[in-house]
Short mmCIF file of C-alpha atoms in Angstrom, two decimals:
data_model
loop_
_atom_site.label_atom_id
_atom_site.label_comp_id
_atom_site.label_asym_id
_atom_site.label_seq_id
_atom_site.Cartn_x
_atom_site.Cartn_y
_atom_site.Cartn_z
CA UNK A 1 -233.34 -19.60 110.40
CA UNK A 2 -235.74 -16.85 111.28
CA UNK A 3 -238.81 -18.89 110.67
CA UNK A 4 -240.20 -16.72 107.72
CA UNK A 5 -239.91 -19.93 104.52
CA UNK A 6 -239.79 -19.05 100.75
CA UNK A 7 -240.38 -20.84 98.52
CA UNK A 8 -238.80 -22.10 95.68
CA UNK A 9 -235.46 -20.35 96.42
CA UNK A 10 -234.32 -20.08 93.13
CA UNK A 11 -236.38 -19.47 89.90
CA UNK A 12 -235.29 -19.15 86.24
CA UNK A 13 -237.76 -18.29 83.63
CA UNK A 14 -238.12 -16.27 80.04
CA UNK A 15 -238.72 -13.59 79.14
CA UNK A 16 -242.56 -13.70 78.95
CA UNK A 17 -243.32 -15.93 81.49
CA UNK A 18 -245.91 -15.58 84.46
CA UNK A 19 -244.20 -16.69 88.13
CA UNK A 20 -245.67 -17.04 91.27
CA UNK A 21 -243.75 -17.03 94.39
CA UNK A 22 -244.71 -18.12 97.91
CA UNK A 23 -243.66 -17.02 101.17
CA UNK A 24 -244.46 -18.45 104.80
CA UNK A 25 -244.64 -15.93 107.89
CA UNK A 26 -243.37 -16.46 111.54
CA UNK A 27 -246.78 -18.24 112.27
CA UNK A 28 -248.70 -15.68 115.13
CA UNK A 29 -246.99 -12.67 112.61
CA UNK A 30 -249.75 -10.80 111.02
CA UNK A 31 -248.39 -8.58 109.17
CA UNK A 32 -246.35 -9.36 106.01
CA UNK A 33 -243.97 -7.35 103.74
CA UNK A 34 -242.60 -7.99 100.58
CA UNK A 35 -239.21 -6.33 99.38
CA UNK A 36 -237.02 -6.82 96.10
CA UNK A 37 -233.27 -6.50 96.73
CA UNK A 38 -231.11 -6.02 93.07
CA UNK A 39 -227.47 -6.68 93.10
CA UNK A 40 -225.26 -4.23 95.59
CA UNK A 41 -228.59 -2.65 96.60
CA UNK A 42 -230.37 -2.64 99.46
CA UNK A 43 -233.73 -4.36 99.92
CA UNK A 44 -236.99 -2.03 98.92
CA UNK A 45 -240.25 -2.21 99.63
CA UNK A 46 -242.79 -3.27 97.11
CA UNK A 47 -245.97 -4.39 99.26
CA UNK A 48 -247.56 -5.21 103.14
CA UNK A 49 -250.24 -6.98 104.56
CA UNK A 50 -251.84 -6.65 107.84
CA UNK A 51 -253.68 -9.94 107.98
CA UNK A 52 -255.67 -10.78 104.25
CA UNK A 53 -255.40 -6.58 104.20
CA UNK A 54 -253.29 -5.47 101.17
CA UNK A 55 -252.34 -1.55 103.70
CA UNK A 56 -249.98 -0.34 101.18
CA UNK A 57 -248.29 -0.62 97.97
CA UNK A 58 -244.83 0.99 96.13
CA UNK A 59 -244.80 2.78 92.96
CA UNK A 60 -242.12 -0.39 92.14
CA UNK A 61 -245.08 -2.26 91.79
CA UNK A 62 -246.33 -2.68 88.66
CA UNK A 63 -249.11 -3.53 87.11
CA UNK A 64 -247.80 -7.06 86.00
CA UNK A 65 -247.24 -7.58 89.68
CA UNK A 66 -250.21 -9.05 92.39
CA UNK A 67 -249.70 -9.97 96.04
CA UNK A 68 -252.23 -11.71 97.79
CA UNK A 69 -252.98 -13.15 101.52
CA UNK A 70 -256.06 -15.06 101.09
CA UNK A 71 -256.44 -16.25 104.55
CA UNK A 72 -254.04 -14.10 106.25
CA UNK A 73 -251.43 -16.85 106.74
CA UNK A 74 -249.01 -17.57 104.05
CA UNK A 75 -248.68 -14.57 100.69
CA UNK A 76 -247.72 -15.20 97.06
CA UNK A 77 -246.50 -12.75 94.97
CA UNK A 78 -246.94 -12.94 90.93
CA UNK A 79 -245.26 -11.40 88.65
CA UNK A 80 -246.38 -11.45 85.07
CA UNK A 81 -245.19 -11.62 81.63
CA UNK A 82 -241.31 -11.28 83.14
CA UNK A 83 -238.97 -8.69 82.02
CA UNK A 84 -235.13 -9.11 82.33
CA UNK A 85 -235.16 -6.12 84.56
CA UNK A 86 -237.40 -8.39 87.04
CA UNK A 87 -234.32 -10.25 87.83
CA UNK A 88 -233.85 -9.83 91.64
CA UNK A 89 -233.77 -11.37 95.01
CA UNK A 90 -237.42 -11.83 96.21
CA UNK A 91 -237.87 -11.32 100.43
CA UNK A 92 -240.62 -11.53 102.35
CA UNK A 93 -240.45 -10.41 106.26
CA UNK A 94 -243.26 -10.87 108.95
CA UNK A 95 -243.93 -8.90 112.24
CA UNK A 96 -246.42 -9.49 114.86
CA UNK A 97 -248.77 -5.91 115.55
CA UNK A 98 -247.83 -4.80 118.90
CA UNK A 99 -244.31 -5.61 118.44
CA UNK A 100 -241.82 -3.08 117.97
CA UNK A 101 -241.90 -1.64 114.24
CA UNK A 102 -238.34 -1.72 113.29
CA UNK A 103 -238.03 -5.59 114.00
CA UNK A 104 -238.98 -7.39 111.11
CA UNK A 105 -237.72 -10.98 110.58
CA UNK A 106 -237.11 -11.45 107.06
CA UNK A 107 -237.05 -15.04 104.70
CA UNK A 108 -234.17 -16.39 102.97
CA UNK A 109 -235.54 -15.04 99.77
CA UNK A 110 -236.55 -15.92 96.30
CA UNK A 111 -234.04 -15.63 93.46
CA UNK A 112 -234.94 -14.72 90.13
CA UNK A 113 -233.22 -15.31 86.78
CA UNK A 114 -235.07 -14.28 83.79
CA UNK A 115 -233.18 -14.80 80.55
CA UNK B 1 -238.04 10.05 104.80
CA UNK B 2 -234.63 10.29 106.44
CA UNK B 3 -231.68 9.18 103.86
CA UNK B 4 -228.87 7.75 105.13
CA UNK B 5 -224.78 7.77 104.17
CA UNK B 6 -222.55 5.34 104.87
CA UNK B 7 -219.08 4.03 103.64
CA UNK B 8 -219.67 1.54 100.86
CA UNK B 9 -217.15 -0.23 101.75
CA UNK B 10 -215.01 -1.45 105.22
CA UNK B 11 -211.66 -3.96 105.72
CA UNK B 12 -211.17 -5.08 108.89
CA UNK B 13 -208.90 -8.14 110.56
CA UNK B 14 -209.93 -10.81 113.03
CA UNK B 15 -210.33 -9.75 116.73
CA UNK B 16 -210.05 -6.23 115.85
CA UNK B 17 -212.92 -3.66 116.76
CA UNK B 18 -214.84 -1.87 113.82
CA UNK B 19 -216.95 1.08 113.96
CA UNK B 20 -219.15 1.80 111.04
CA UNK B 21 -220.68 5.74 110.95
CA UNK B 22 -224.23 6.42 109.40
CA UNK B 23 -224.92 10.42 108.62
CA UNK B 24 -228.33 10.90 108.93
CA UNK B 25 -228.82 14.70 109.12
CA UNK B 26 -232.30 14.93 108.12
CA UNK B 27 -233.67 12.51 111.09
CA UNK B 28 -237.08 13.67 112.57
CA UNK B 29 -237.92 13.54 116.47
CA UNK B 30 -239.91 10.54 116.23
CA UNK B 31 -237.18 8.65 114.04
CA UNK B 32 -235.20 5.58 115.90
CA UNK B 33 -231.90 4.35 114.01
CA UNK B 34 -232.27 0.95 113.35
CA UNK B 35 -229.11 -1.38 111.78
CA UNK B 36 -229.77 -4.54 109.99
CA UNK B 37 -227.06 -7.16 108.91
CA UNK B 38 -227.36 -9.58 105.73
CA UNK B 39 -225.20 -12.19 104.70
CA UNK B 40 -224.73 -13.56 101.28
CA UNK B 41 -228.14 -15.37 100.14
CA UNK B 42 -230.26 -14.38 103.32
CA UNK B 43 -232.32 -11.51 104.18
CA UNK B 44 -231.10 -9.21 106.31
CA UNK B 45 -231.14 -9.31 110.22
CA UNK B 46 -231.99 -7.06 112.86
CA UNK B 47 -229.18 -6.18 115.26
CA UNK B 48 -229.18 -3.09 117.26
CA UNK B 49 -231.62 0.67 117.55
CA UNK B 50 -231.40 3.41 119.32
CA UNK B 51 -232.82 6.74 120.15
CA UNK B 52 -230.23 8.07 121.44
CA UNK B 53 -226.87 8.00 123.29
CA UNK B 54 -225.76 4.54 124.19
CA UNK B 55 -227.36 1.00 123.50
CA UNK B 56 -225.22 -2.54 123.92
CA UNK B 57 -226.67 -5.80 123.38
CA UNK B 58 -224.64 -9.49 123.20
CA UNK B 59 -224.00 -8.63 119.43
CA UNK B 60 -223.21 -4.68 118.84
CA UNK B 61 -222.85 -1.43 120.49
CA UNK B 62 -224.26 1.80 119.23
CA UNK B 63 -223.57 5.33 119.78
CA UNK B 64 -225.56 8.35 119.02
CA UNK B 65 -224.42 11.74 119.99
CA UNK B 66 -227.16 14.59 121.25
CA UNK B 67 -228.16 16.25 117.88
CA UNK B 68 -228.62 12.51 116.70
CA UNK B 69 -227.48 13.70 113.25
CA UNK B 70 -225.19 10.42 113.02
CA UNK B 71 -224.70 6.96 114.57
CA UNK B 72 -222.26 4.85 114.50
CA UNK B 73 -222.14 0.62 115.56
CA UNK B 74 -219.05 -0.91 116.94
CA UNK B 75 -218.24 -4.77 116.81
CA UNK B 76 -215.88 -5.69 119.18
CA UNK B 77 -213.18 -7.97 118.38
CA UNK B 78 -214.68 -9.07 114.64
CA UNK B 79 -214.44 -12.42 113.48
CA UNK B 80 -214.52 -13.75 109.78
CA UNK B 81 -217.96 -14.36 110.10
CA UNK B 82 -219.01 -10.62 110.85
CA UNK B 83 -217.56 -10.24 107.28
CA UNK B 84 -221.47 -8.93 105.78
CA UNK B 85 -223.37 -6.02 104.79
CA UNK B 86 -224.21 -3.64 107.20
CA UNK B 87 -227.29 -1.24 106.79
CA UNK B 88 -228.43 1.54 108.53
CA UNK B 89 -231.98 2.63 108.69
CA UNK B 90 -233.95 5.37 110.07
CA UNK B 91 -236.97 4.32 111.16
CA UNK B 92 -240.12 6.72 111.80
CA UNK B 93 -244.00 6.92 111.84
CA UNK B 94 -243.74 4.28 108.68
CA UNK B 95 -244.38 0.17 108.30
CA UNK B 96 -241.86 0.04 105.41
CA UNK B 97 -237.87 -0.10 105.73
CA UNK B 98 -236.21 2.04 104.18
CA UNK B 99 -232.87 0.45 102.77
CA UNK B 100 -230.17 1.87 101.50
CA UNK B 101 -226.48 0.36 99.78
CA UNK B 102 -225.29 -0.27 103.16
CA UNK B 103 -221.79 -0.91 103.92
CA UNK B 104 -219.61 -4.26 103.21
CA UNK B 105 -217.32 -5.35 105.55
CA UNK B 106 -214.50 -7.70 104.70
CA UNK B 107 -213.12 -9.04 107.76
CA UNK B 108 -209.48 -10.93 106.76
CA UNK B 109 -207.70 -13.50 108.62
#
């Protein structure tokens, strides 16, 4: 257990559907990264957060997608009206500034089923 | 952006040591090689970078020759539960990982 808590950890929707996902950082971690990981791929980035600071988004990330980090503690990610090709392993990872870059500490993930 | 290549795929057998290469020909002089590990259902796991030649640590070993065009992690004496995917990164003036399919290792009794 790294620390970093997602939540739920598995999700099954339709087609159609809005979904909201919510992830929990390492608590003095400010910054906050979102990845999706498809089957036999490796994770990619979609989104991070330095504090409530939305520093950088992917091209992966559509408009039918939001992240947000109201109070710079815990992030949700949205995705809506679902597509089948959303299906994917949600992560979230956390780092604390000052800490060295290449270390981040990464949730359990979400999983996501849409039919 | 550095790309990596890796095997896909590794087998190994209990107590025996495994070395897994990474080509990374394109690396830039502020790059550091950085592997992760991931087991079924979790996110992945930091477990060894480098710069260059020689790092250890409790869990891995990694070795990365002068022109730094390659890498390659050794785990000594694998056990069933090293059995994982193994990625390796290369990691420069950049807040985002760059993943790529990594490489599976089977480790068999």
């Amino acid at each position: 257990d790294t620390g970093v808590s997602q939540d739920p950890r598995h999700k099954i929707t339709k087609r159609g559907q809005n979904v909201t996902f919510r992830c929990d950082p390492i608590s003095e971690h400010n910054r906050l990264y979102w990845y999706r990981q498809t089957l036999g791929q490796g994770p990619e980035f979609l989104t991070y957060f330095q504090n409530e600071a939305q520093l950088e988004k992917s091209r992966l990330l559509s408009d039918r997608f939001s992240a947000e980090r109201p109070k710079g503690s815990f992030s949700t990610l949205e995705i809506q009206r679902t597509e089948q090709g959303d299906s994917a392993m949600y992560l979230c990872a956390s780092r604390r500034t000052g800490d060295d870059k290449n270390i981040q500490y990464f949730g359990a993930g979400t999983r996501l089923s849409v039919l | 952006l550095a790309k990596t290549t890796q095997p896909i795929s590794m087998d190994s057998y209990e107590g025996q040591e495994v070395n897994i290469t990474c080509s990374h020909n394109n690396i830039a002089t502020n790059d550091y090689i950085t592997w992760y590990q991931q087991f079924p259902s979790q996110g992945p796991r930091f477990i060894i970078q480098g710069y260059k030649t020689k790092v250890t640590n409790e869990v891995a070993s990694l070795f990365i020759p002068a022109d730094r065009k390659s890498s390659t992690l050794s785990l000594p004496r694998v056990s069933l539960s090293d059995t994982a995917v193994y990625y390796c990164l290369v990691v420069g003036d950049t807040d985002k990982l760059i993943f790529g399919t990594g490489t599976r290792l089977q480790v068999f009794p």
